[in-house]
Amino acid sequence: MNSDPDTLQRLIDAPSESLRVELKSWMDSSSDEAREKIVRAVAALYNQDGGYLVFGIDNVSRTTAEGGPPDVEAIFNEDDLQTLVSKHLSLPAPITLRFAERQGVRHPIIVVPSGVRSPAVVRKPILKTPENGVYVRTLRTNGSVSTALAQAGDWPDLIQRCFDNREADVASFIRRHLADVSPGLIKSLMAIETVAAPDLKALTAALMDRSKKRFATALVEHGPPPFQAAWGGAETALQIWPPREDQVADKSFWRTLQVADPHYGGMTLWWDAGGLGPPATPVIKQGAWESWVVIDKGWQVFDFMRADPTGAFYQRRMYPIDAFAQRNGGTPGVGFDPGLAVQDVAEAMAAGLQFAAALGWAAEEAVLGFQFRWTGLQGRVLTSLSGEMRPPFDRAADDEAVSFVEIPLATAPLAVAPYARKATQSLIALFGGEVLTADFVERVVRGRLEHGR
């Protein structure tokens, strides 16, 4: 999971519980009761394929809880927490402890690793937590997200997550070691090409155009952000096939999305920014949940998103390289990071798959159509913040790139790398005909989806 400071800060600034985020009020981590809660939460988050355990936040009001310790770092110590987890759980990877500040208060955050391939099991009991117990994040216990012992209804999803991670390993192995096999055979093996859903490409394109018009209207309603917003941005339109008719954008739909949010990276798609207050607080407009998010605190955020229960989703956001240009001493509108573009596309795909499954579309029937559009590209030059690529690079002569891909819902979220490469080929080619290798795409996609980086 991602543990960079910006990711953790956003967890604190706009806190919201989900299957991958658990909020806890202040507790004395040396007490047996607190240690039991930590063991259960870490086990459940690992079995959810990683997540965050955030302390000092009231889950109801989503504000900083009262009664925090005067020296939080003396109470929450990574070595002690790791010893606790190792003693009581069969966890194959270490946890990490980080801190983020909100309103002058430092909040501890336990970052639980992803990559579950076999469930974490309690190997030594503590208080009422039994030996061999398997804990999960679930909606089954009381209708809200909670940590509980796995029941019969929780096991299919847990086992599926384990298989998905193993499947991603096998898929990566095949793509790496069968590079010389005919492309047709590889596509057949990896299920890249599927039967197209009727008119899905046209439906998704119409959604993109309709959403862009709604964005233009919202820009007039809210006014432009205080920083330059004319640098272009990345747009994602997701249309799930078959679309559902007569659906209502109620609280249950929005809550389902937030609970299913996989939190792969720092700024997830279709996130609940309600903790930031209006106009970021999601509202219902034209039959869909809509949010307008502007943040300017050394790094900038400019997000516009819509989520329609019929199966139509849209997001527009500024490029990450522009968002952090001011803080990094750079100039916005000059560079373009191909690795981040691939990662954002892959995250949209993986999150969309999880949303569709959580909303009840049938895996054997549903297909997801994604259209991606990048604007404000002319004059930019490729910039690899990760150092994965080497200059010199050509500048983009064109200002816009558009692509479309279809993904069957049965696809494992961690197996989207080939689709992400296909979706970004025309974009990267704008920069003097550059091509991203399959190995590069596989590496950066797994970096985001498995490790949040």
CSV table of C-alpha atoms in Angstrom, one decimal:
chain,number,residue,atom,x,y,z
A,1,MET,CA,0.0,0.0,0.0
A,2,ASN,CA,1.1,3.6,-0.7
A,3,SER,CA,2.7,5.2,2.3
A,4,ASP,CA,4.0,8.5,0.8
A,5,PRO,CA,3.2,11.6,2.8
A,6,ASP,CA,0.6,13.0,0.3
A,7,THR,CA,-1.4,9.8,0.4
A,8,LEU,CA,-1.5,9.7,4.1
A,9,GLN,CA,-2.3,13.4,4.4
A,10,ARG,CA,-5.4,12.9,2.2
A,11,LEU,CA,-6.5,10.0,4.4
A,12,ILE,CA,-6.5,12.4,7.3
A,13,ASP,CA,-7.9,15.5,5.5
A,14,ALA,CA,-10.9,13.7,4.2
A,15,PRO,CA,-11.3,10.5,6.3
A,16,SER,CA,-13.9,7.9,5.4
A,17,GLU,CA,-14.1,4.2,6.3
A,18,SER,CA,-14.1,1.6,3.6
A,19,LEU,CA,-13.2,-2.0,3.2
A,20,ARG,CA,-9.5,-0.8,3.1
A,21,VAL,CA,-9.6,2.0,5.6
A,22,GLU,CA,-10.5,1.6,9.3
A,23,LEU,CA,-10.8,4.6,11.6
A,24,LYS,CA,-10.1,4.3,15.3
A,25,SER,CA,-10.4,6.8,18.1
A,26,TRP,CA,-7.4,7.3,20.4
A,27,MET,CA,-6.3,4.3,22.4
A,28,ASP,CA,-3.4,3.2,24.5
A,29,SER,CA,-1.5,0.8,22.3
A,30,SER,CA,0.1,-0.9,25.3
A,31,SER,CA,-3.2,-2.0,26.8
A,32,ASP,CA,-4.5,-5.6,26.0
A,33,GLU,CA,-7.8,-4.3,24.8
A,34,ALA,CA,-6.1,-1.9,22.3
A,35,ARG,CA,-3.6,-4.6,21.2
A,36,GLU,CA,-6.5,-7.0,20.5
A,37,LYS,CA,-8.2,-4.4,18.3
A,38,ILE,CA,-5.0,-3.7,16.4
A,39,VAL,CA,-4.4,-7.4,15.8
A,40,ARG,CA,-7.9,-7.9,14.5
A,41,ALA,CA,-7.8,-4.8,12.3
A,42,VAL,CA,-4.4,-5.6,10.8
A,43,ALA,CA,-5.5,-9.2,10.0
A,44,ALA,CA,-8.7,-8.0,8.4
A,45,LEU,CA,-7.0,-5.3,6.3
A,46,TYR,CA,-4.4,-7.8,5.1
A,47,ASN,CA,-7.1,-10.2,4.1
A,48,GLN,CA,-8.8,-7.3,2.2
A,49,ASP,CA,-5.5,-7.1,0.2
A,50,GLY,CA,-4.0,-4.3,2.3
A,51,GLY,CA,-5.2,-1.0,3.8
A,52,TYR,CA,-4.8,1.6,6.4
A,53,LEU,CA,-5.6,1.7,10.1
A,54,VAL,CA,-5.9,5.3,11.1
A,55,PHE,CA,-6.0,6.4,14.8
A,56,GLY,CA,-7.4,9.5,16.4
A,57,ILE,CA,-10.4,10.0,14.0
A,58,ASP,CA,-14.0,9.7,15.2
A,59,ASN,CA,-15.7,7.4,12.7
A,60,VAL,CA,-19.1,9.1,13.0
A,61,SER,CA,-18.2,12.8,12.8
A,62,ARG,CA,-15.0,12.1,10.8
A,63,THR,CA,-13.2,14.7,13.0
A,64,THR,CA,-10.2,14.5,15.2
A,65,ALA,CA,-11.2,12.6,18.3
A,66,GLU,CA,-10.7,14.1,21.8
A,67,GLY,CA,-8.3,12.6,24.3
A,68,GLY,CA,-5.2,12.2,22.3
A,69,PRO,CA,-1.9,11.4,24.0
A,70,PRO,CA,0.5,14.4,24.6
A,71,ASP,CA,3.4,12.4,22.9
A,72,VAL,CA,1.7,10.2,20.3
A,73,GLU,CA,5.0,8.9,18.9
A,74,ALA,CA,6.0,7.5,22.4
A,75,ILE,CA,2.7,5.6,22.5
A,76,PHE,CA,2.7,4.3,19.0
A,77,ASN,CA,6.1,2.7,18.1
A,78,GLU,CA,6.6,0.7,14.9
A,79,ASP,CA,8.9,-1.9,16.4
A,80,ASP,CA,6.4,-2.6,19.2
A,81,LEU,CA,3.5,-2.8,16.8
A,82,GLN,CA,5.5,-5.1,14.4
A,83,THR,CA,6.4,-7.4,17.4
A,84,LEU,CA,2.7,-7.5,18.4
A,85,VAL,CA,1.6,-8.4,14.8
A,86,SER,CA,4.3,-11.0,14.3
A,87,LYS,CA,3.5,-12.6,17.6
A,88,HIS,CA,-0.2,-13.1,17.0
A,89,LEU,CA,-0.6,-13.3,13.2
A,90,SER,CA,0.7,-15.3,10.3
A,91,LEU,CA,1.4,-12.2,8.3
A,92,PRO,CA,4.1,-12.7,5.6
A,93,ALA,CA,5.0,-9.1,5.1
A,94,PRO,CA,5.8,-6.3,7.6
A,95,ILE,CA,3.5,-3.5,8.5
A,96,THR,CA,4.8,0.1,8.6
A,97,LEU,CA,3.9,3.0,10.9
A,98,ARG,CA,3.5,6.5,9.6
A,99,PHE,CA,2.2,9.8,10.9
A,100,ALA,CA,0.1,12.6,9.3
A,101,GLU,CA,-0.9,15.9,10.9
A,102,ARG,CA,-4.4,17.5,11.0
A,103,GLN,CA,-5.2,20.7,12.8
A,104,GLY,CA,-2.0,20.5,14.8
A,105,VAL,CA,-2.5,16.9,15.9
A,106,ARG,CA,-0.3,14.0,14.7
A,107,HIS,CA,-2.3,10.9,13.8
A,108,PRO,CA,-0.6,7.4,13.7
A,109,ILE,CA,-1.4,5.3,10.6
A,110,ILE,CA,-0.6,1.6,10.3
A,111,VAL,CA,0.0,0.7,6.7
A,112,VAL,CA,-0.9,-2.9,6.0
A,113,PRO,CA,0.7,-4.5,3.0
A,114,SER,CA,-1.2,-5.9,0.0
A,115,GLY,CA,-0.6,-9.1,-2.0
A,116,VAL,CA,-2.6,-11.6,0.0
A,117,ARG,CA,-2.1,-15.1,-1.5
A,118,SER,CA,-3.3,-17.0,1.6
A,119,PRO,CA,-5.4,-15.6,4.5
A,120,ALA,CA,-3.7,-14.1,7.6
A,121,VAL,CA,-4.6,-16.3,10.5
A,122,VAL,CA,-4.5,-15.7,14.3
A,123,ARG,CA,-1.7,-18.0,15.5
A,124,LYS,CA,-1.7,-16.9,19.2
A,125,PRO,CA,-4.9,-15.9,20.9
A,126,ILE,CA,-5.3,-12.6,22.7
A,127,LEU,CA,-8.2,-11.9,25.0
A,128,LYS,CA,-11.4,-13.0,23.1
A,129,THR,CA,-9.5,-13.3,19.7
A,130,PRO,CA,-9.3,-17.0,19.1
A,131,GLU,CA,-6.4,-19.1,17.8
A,132,ASN,CA,-6.8,-19.9,14.0
A,133,GLY,CA,-9.4,-17.1,13.7
A,134,VAL,CA,-9.6,-15.4,10.3
A,135,TYR,CA,-10.7,-11.8,10.4
A,136,VAL,CA,-12.1,-9.8,7.4
A,137,ARG,CA,-13.5,-6.4,6.6
A,138,THR,CA,-17.2,-7.0,6.0
A,139,LEU,CA,-20.7,-5.5,5.6
A,140,ARG,CA,-22.4,-8.7,6.9
A,141,THR,CA,-22.3,-8.1,10.6
A,142,ASN,CA,-24.3,-4.9,11.2
A,143,GLY,CA,-24.9,-3.3,7.7
A,144,SER,CA,-21.9,-1.0,8.0
A,145,VAL,CA,-18.2,-1.7,7.4
A,146,SER,CA,-16.6,-3.5,10.3
A,147,THR,CA,-13.9,-6.0,11.3
A,148,ALA,CA,-15.3,-9.4,12.2
A,149,LEU,CA,-14.5,-13.1,12.2
A,150,ALA,CA,-15.1,-14.5,8.7
A,151,GLN,CA,-18.5,-16.1,8.2
A,152,ALA,CA,-19.6,-18.5,5.4
A,153,GLY,CA,-20.6,-15.5,3.2
A,154,ASP,CA,-17.2,-13.8,3.5
A,155,TRP,CA,-15.1,-16.7,2.3
A,156,PRO,CA,-15.8,-16.6,-1.5
A,157,ASP,CA,-14.5,-13.0,-1.7
A,158,LEU,CA,-11.5,-13.7,0.4
A,159,ILE,CA,-10.5,-16.7,-1.6
A,160,GLN,CA,-11.1,-14.8,-4.8
A,161,ARG,CA,-8.7,-12.1,-3.7
A,162,CYS,CA,-6.1,-14.8,-3.1
A,163,PHE,CA,-6.6,-16.3,-6.5
A,164,ASP,CA,-6.6,-12.9,-8.2
A,165,ASN,CA,-3.1,-12.2,-6.8
A,166,ARG,CA,-1.9,-15.6,-7.8
A,167,GLU,CA,-3.4,-15.2,-11.2
A,168,ALA,CA,-1.6,-11.9,-11.6
A,169,ASP,CA,1.7,-13.6,-10.9
A,170,VAL,CA,1.0,-16.3,-13.5
A,171,ALA,CA,-0.1,-13.7,-16.1
A,172,SER,CA,3.1,-11.7,-15.5
A,173,PHE,CA,5.2,-14.8,-15.9
A,174,ILE,CA,3.5,-15.7,-19.2
A,175,ARG,CA,3.9,-12.2,-20.6
A,176,ARG,CA,7.5,-12.0,-19.6
A,177,HIS,CA,8.7,-15.5,-20.7
A,178,LEU,CA,6.6,-16.0,-23.8
A,179,ALA,CA,7.5,-12.8,-25.5
A,180,ASP,CA,8.5,-14.6,-28.7
A,181,VAL,CA,5.2,-16.5,-29.0
A,182,SER,CA,2.8,-15.3,-31.6
A,183,PRO,CA,0.7,-12.3,-30.4
A,184,GLY,CA,-2.5,-14.1,-31.4
A,185,LEU,CA,-1.8,-17.0,-29.1
A,186,ILE,CA,-0.9,-14.6,-26.2
A,187,LYS,CA,-4.1,-12.7,-26.7
A,188,SER,CA,-6.0,-15.9,-26.6
A,189,LEU,CA,-4.3,-17.1,-23.5
A,190,MET,CA,-4.7,-13.8,-21.7
A,191,ALA,CA,-8.3,-13.1,-22.9
A,192,ILE,CA,-7.3,-9.7,-24.2
A,193,GLU,CA,-9.9,-9.8,-27.0
A,194,THR,CA,-13.5,-10.4,-26.0
A,195,VAL,CA,-16.9,-10.3,-27.8
A,196,ALA,CA,-17.9,-6.6,-27.9
A,197,ALA,CA,-21.0,-5.5,-26.1
A,198,PRO,CA,-23.4,-3.9,-28.6
A,199,ASP,CA,-22.7,-0.2,-29.1
A,200,LEU,CA,-20.6,0.0,-26.0
A,201,LYS,CA,-17.9,2.1,-27.7
A,202,ALA,CA,-20.6,4.6,-28.9
A,203,LEU,CA,-22.3,4.6,-25.5
A,204,THR,CA,-19.0,5.4,-23.7
A,205,ALA,CA,-18.1,8.1,-26.2
A,206,ALA,CA,-21.5,9.7,-25.7
A,207,LEU,CA,-21.0,9.5,-21.9
A,208,MET,CA,-17.6,11.3,-22.3
A,209,ASP,CA,-19.1,14.1,-24.3
A,210,ARG,CA,-22.1,14.5,-22.1
A,211,SER,CA,-19.9,14.6,-19.0
A,212,LYS,CA,-17.6,17.2,-20.5
A,213,LYS,CA,-20.5,19.5,-21.1
A,214,ARG,CA,-21.6,19.0,-17.5
A,215,PHE,CA,-18.0,19.9,-16.4
A,216,ALA,CA,-18.2,23.1,-18.4
A,217,THR,CA,-21.5,24.0,-16.7
A,218,ALA,CA,-20.0,23.2,-13.3
A,219,LEU,CA,-17.0,25.4,-14.1
A,220,VAL,CA,-19.4,28.4,-14.5
A,221,GLU,CA,-21.3,27.5,-11.3
A,222,HIS,CA,-18.2,27.2,-9.1
A,223,GLY,CA,-15.8,29.4,-10.9
A,224,PRO,CA,-12.2,28.4,-11.8
A,225,PRO,CA,-9.8,27.3,-9.1
A,226,PRO,CA,-7.4,29.9,-7.7
A,227,PHE,CA,-4.5,28.3,-9.5
A,228,GLN,CA,-4.1,27.9,-13.3
A,229,ALA,CA,-6.5,25.3,-14.6
A,230,ALA,CA,-5.9,25.6,-18.3
A,231,TRP,CA,-3.1,23.1,-18.4
A,232,GLY,CA,-5.4,20.3,-19.6
A,233,GLY,CA,-6.1,17.1,-17.8
A,234,ALA,CA,-7.0,13.4,-17.9
A,235,GLU,CA,-10.6,12.3,-18.3
A,236,THR,CA,-12.0,8.8,-17.7
A,237,ALA,CA,-15.5,7.7,-18.8
A,238,LEU,CA,-16.6,4.3,-17.7
A,239,GLN,CA,-19.8,2.7,-19.0
A,240,ILE,CA,-20.8,-0.7,-17.6
A,241,TRP,CA,-22.7,-3.0,-19.9
A,242,PRO,CA,-25.6,-3.8,-19.7
A,243,PRO,CA,-26.7,-0.4,-18.3
A,244,ARG,CA,-29.4,-0.5,-15.7
A,245,GLU,CA,-32.6,1.4,-16.0
A,246,ASP,CA,-34.7,3.2,-13.4
A,247,GLN,CA,-31.9,3.4,-10.8
A,248,VAL,CA,-31.8,6.1,-8.1
A,249,ALA,CA,-28.6,7.8,-6.9
A,250,ASP,CA,-29.4,7.2,-3.3
A,251,LYS,CA,-27.1,7.0,-0.2
A,252,SER,CA,-26.9,3.2,-0.5
A,253,PHE,CA,-25.3,3.5,-4.0
A,254,TRP,CA,-22.8,6.1,-2.9
A,255,ARG,CA,-21.9,4.2,0.2
A,256,THR,CA,-21.4,1.0,-1.8
A,257,LEU,CA,-18.8,2.8,-4.0
A,258,GLN,CA,-16.9,4.2,-1.0
A,259,VAL,CA,-16.8,0.8,0.8
A,260,ALA,CA,-15.6,-0.9,-2.4
A,261,ASP,CA,-12.9,1.8,-3.0
A,262,PRO,CA,-9.7,-0.2,-3.3
A,263,HIS,CA,-7.5,2.7,-2.3
A,264,TYR,CA,-4.7,1.8,-4.6
A,265,GLY,CA,-3.1,5.2,-4.7
A,266,GLY,CA,-3.2,8.4,-2.9
A,267,MET,CA,-6.0,10.2,-4.8
A,268,THR,CA,-8.5,7.4,-5.6
A,269,LEU,CA,-11.1,7.8,-8.3
A,270,TRP,CA,-14.7,8.7,-7.3
A,271,TRP,CA,-13.5,9.3,-3.7
A,272,ASP,CA,-15.7,10.8,-1.0
A,273,ALA,CA,-14.2,14.2,-0.3
A,274,GLY,CA,-17.1,15.2,2.0
A,275,GLY,CA,-14.7,15.8,4.9
A,276,LEU,CA,-13.4,18.8,3.0
A,277,GLY,CA,-16.8,20.5,3.0
A,278,PRO,CA,-18.7,22.2,0.1
A,279,PRO,CA,-18.3,22.2,-2.8
A,280,ALA,CA,-16.3,19.0,-2.4
A,281,THR,CA,-19.1,17.3,-0.5
A,282,PRO,CA,-20.9,15.0,-3.0
A,283,VAL,CA,-24.3,16.1,-4.1
A,284,ILE,CA,-26.9,14.7,-6.5
A,285,LYS,CA,-27.2,16.6,-9.8
A,286,GLN,CA,-29.0,15.4,-12.9
A,287,GLY,CA,-29.5,11.9,-11.4
A,288,ALA,CA,-25.9,11.3,-10.5
A,289,TRP,CA,-23.6,11.9,-7.5
A,290,GLU,CA,-21.3,14.8,-8.3
A,291,SER,CA,-18.3,16.3,-6.6
A,292,TRP,CA,-16.1,19.4,-7.3
A,293,VAL,CA,-12.8,19.3,-5.4
A,294,VAL,CA,-10.2,22.1,-5.3
A,295,ILE,CA,-7.2,21.9,-3.0
A,296,ASP,CA,-4.4,24.4,-2.9
A,297,LYS,CA,-1.9,23.7,-0.1
A,298,GLY,CA,1.5,23.5,-1.7
A,299,TRP,CA,0.2,20.8,-4.0
A,300,GLN,CA,-2.9,21.3,-6.0
A,301,VAL,CA,-6.0,19.1,-6.6
A,302,PHE,CA,-8.7,19.9,-9.2
A,303,ASP,CA,-11.1,17.0,-9.5
A,304,PHE,CA,-14.6,16.7,-11.0
A,305,MET,CA,-16.4,13.4,-10.8
A,306,ARG,CA,-19.8,11.9,-11.5
A,307,ALA,CA,-21.2,8.5,-10.5
A,308,ASP,CA,-24.5,7.3,-12.0
A,309,PRO,CA,-26.2,4.1,-10.7
A,310,THR,CA,-27.2,3.1,-14.2
A,311,GLY,CA,-23.5,2.2,-14.7
A,312,ALA,CA,-22.0,5.5,-16.0
A,313,PHE,CA,-19.0,7.1,-14.3
A,314,TYR,CA,-16.8,10.1,-15.2
A,315,GLN,CA,-13.8,11.7,-13.7
A,316,ARG,CA,-11.6,14.7,-14.8
A,317,ARG,CA,-8.5,15.6,-12.9
A,318,MET,CA,-5.4,17.7,-13.5
A,319,TYR,CA,-2.1,15.9,-14.3
A,320,PRO,CA,-0.2,14.8,-11.2
A,321,ILE,CA,3.0,16.4,-12.6
A,322,ASP,CA,1.2,19.7,-12.7
A,323,ALA,CA,-0.3,19.2,-9.3
A,324,PHE,CA,3.1,18.9,-7.6
A,325,ALA,CA,5.0,21.3,-9.9
A,326,GLN,CA,4.9,24.2,-7.5
A,327,ARG,CA,6.1,22.3,-4.5
A,328,ASN,CA,8.8,20.5,-6.5
A,329,GLY,CA,10.1,23.8,-8.0
A,330,GLY,CA,9.0,22.9,-11.5
A,331,THR,CA,6.8,24.6,-14.1
A,332,PRO,CA,3.2,23.3,-14.7
A,333,GLY,CA,2.2,22.5,-18.3
A,334,VAL,CA,5.7,21.5,-19.4
A,335,GLY,CA,6.2,17.8,-18.6
A,336,PHE,CA,4.2,14.6,-18.9
A,337,ASP,CA,5.0,11.4,-17.0
A,338,PRO,CA,4.1,8.3,-19.0
A,339,GLY,CA,4.5,6.0,-16.0
A,340,LEU,CA,1.9,7.9,-13.9
A,341,ALA,CA,-0.4,8.0,-16.9
A,342,VAL,CA,-0.3,4.2,-17.2
A,343,GLN,CA,-0.8,3.8,-13.5
A,344,ASP,CA,-3.8,6.1,-13.4
A,345,VAL,CA,-5.4,4.2,-16.3
A,346,ALA,CA,-4.7,0.9,-14.6
A,347,GLU,CA,-6.2,2.1,-11.4
A,348,ALA,CA,-9.3,3.3,-13.1
A,349,MET,CA,-9.7,-0.1,-14.7
A,350,ALA,CA,-9.1,-2.0,-11.5
A,351,ALA,CA,-11.3,0.2,-9.4
A,352,GLY,CA,-14.1,0.0,-12.0
A,353,LEU,CA,-14.0,-3.8,-11.9
A,354,GLN,CA,-14.4,-3.7,-8.1
A,355,PHE,CA,-17.2,-1.1,-8.3
A,356,ALA,CA,-19.1,-3.2,-10.9
A,357,ALA,CA,-18.8,-6.3,-8.8
A,358,ALA,CA,-19.8,-4.6,-5.6
A,359,LEU,CA,-22.9,-3.1,-7.3
A,360,GLY,CA,-24.0,-6.5,-8.4
A,361,TRP,CA,-23.3,-6.9,-12.1
A,362,ALA,CA,-22.8,-10.5,-13.1
A,363,ALA,CA,-19.2,-11.4,-13.7
A,364,GLU,CA,-20.0,-13.8,-16.6
A,365,GLU,CA,-22.1,-11.2,-18.4
A,366,ALA,CA,-20.9,-7.7,-17.8
A,367,VAL,CA,-18.4,-5.8,-19.8
A,368,LEU,CA,-16.8,-2.4,-18.9
A,369,GLY,CA,-16.1,0.2,-21.6
A,370,PHE,CA,-13.4,2.7,-20.8
A,371,GLN,CA,-12.8,5.9,-22.8
A,372,PHE,CA,-9.7,7.9,-21.9
A,373,ARG,CA,-9.0,11.4,-23.1
A,374,TRP,CA,-5.9,13.5,-22.4
A,375,THR,CA,-5.9,17.3,-23.3
A,376,GLY,CA,-3.4,20.1,-23.1
A,377,LEU,CA,-0.6,17.9,-24.4
A,378,GLN,CA,0.9,20.1,-27.1
A,379,GLY,CA,4.4,21.3,-26.3
A,380,ARG,CA,4.9,18.9,-23.3
A,381,VAL,CA,7.9,16.6,-23.2
A,382,LEU,CA,8.0,13.2,-21.5
A,383,THR,CA,9.4,13.4,-18.0
A,384,SER,CA,10.0,10.2,-16.0
A,385,LEU,CA,9.8,11.1,-12.3
A,386,SER,CA,10.6,7.5,-11.4
A,387,GLY,CA,13.7,7.5,-13.6
A,388,GLU,CA,12.3,4.5,-15.5
A,389,MET,CA,12.9,6.1,-18.9
A,390,ARG,CA,15.9,8.0,-20.3
A,391,PRO,CA,15.9,11.2,-22.4
A,392,PRO,CA,16.0,12.8,-24.9
A,393,PHE,CA,12.3,12.8,-25.6
A,394,ASP,CA,10.4,14.6,-28.3
A,395,ARG,CA,7.6,17.1,-27.6
A,396,ALA,CA,4.0,16.4,-28.4
A,397,ALA,CA,2.8,18.2,-31.5
A,398,ASP,CA,-0.8,17.4,-31.0
A,399,ASP,CA,-3.0,18.6,-28.1
A,400,GLU,CA,-5.3,15.6,-27.5
A,401,ALA,CA,-5.3,11.8,-27.4
A,402,VAL,CA,-8.3,9.5,-27.1
A,403,SER,CA,-8.5,5.7,-26.6
A,404,PHE,CA,-11.1,3.1,-25.9
A,405,VAL,CA,-10.9,-0.4,-24.4
A,406,GLU,CA,-13.3,-3.1,-23.2
A,407,ILE,CA,-12.7,-5.3,-20.2
A,408,PRO,CA,-14.9,-8.2,-19.2
A,409,LEU,CA,-15.9,-8.0,-15.5
A,410,ALA,CA,-14.5,-11.5,-15.0
A,411,THR,CA,-11.0,-10.0,-15.3
A,412,ALA,CA,-8.9,-10.0,-12.1
A,413,PRO,CA,-8.1,-6.4,-11.1
A,414,LEU,CA,-4.4,-7.1,-10.9
A,415,ALA,CA,-4.4,-8.5,-14.5
A,416,VAL,CA,-5.2,-5.2,-16.2
A,417,ALA,CA,-1.7,-4.3,-17.4
A,418,PRO,CA,-2.2,-5.4,-21.0
A,419,TYR,CA,-5.4,-3.3,-21.2
A,420,ALA,CA,-3.5,-0.3,-19.7
A,421,ARG,CA,-0.8,-0.6,-22.3
A,422,LYS,CA,-3.4,-0.8,-25.1
A,423,ALA,CA,-5.2,2.3,-23.7
A,424,THR,CA,-2.1,4.4,-23.6
A,425,GLN,CA,-0.4,3.5,-26.8
A,426,SER,CA,-1.8,6.3,-28.9
A,427,LEU,CA,-1.1,8.8,-26.1
A,428,ILE,CA,2.6,7.9,-25.7
A,429,ALA,CA,3.1,7.8,-29.5
A,430,LEU,CA,2.3,11.5,-29.6
A,431,PHE,CA,5.8,12.1,-28.2
A,432,GLY,CA,7.8,11.3,-31.3
A,433,GLY,CA,6.5,7.8,-31.7
A,434,GLU,CA,7.6,6.6,-28.3
A,435,VAL,CA,6.5,3.0,-27.3
A,436,LEU,CA,6.2,1.6,-23.8
A,437,THR,CA,7.4,-2.0,-23.5
A,438,ALA,CA,5.1,-4.6,-22.0
A,439,ASP,CA,7.6,-5.2,-19.2
A,440,PHE,CA,7.7,-1.5,-18.3
A,441,VAL,CA,3.9,-1.3,-18.2
A,442,GLU,CA,3.7,-4.5,-16.1
A,443,ARG,CA,6.2,-3.1,-13.6
A,444,VAL,CA,4.6,0.3,-13.1
A,445,VAL,CA,1.0,-1.2,-12.9
A,446,ARG,CA,2.0,-3.7,-10.3
A,447,GLY,CA,3.8,-1.0,-8.4
A,448,ARG,CA,0.5,1.0,-8.1
A,449,LEU,CA,-1.9,-1.8,-7.6
A,450,GLU,CA,0.1,-3.9,-5.3
A,451,HIS,CA,2.2,-1.3,-3.5
A,452,GLY,CA,0.5,2.0,-4.1
A,453,ARG,CA,3.5,3.7,-5.6
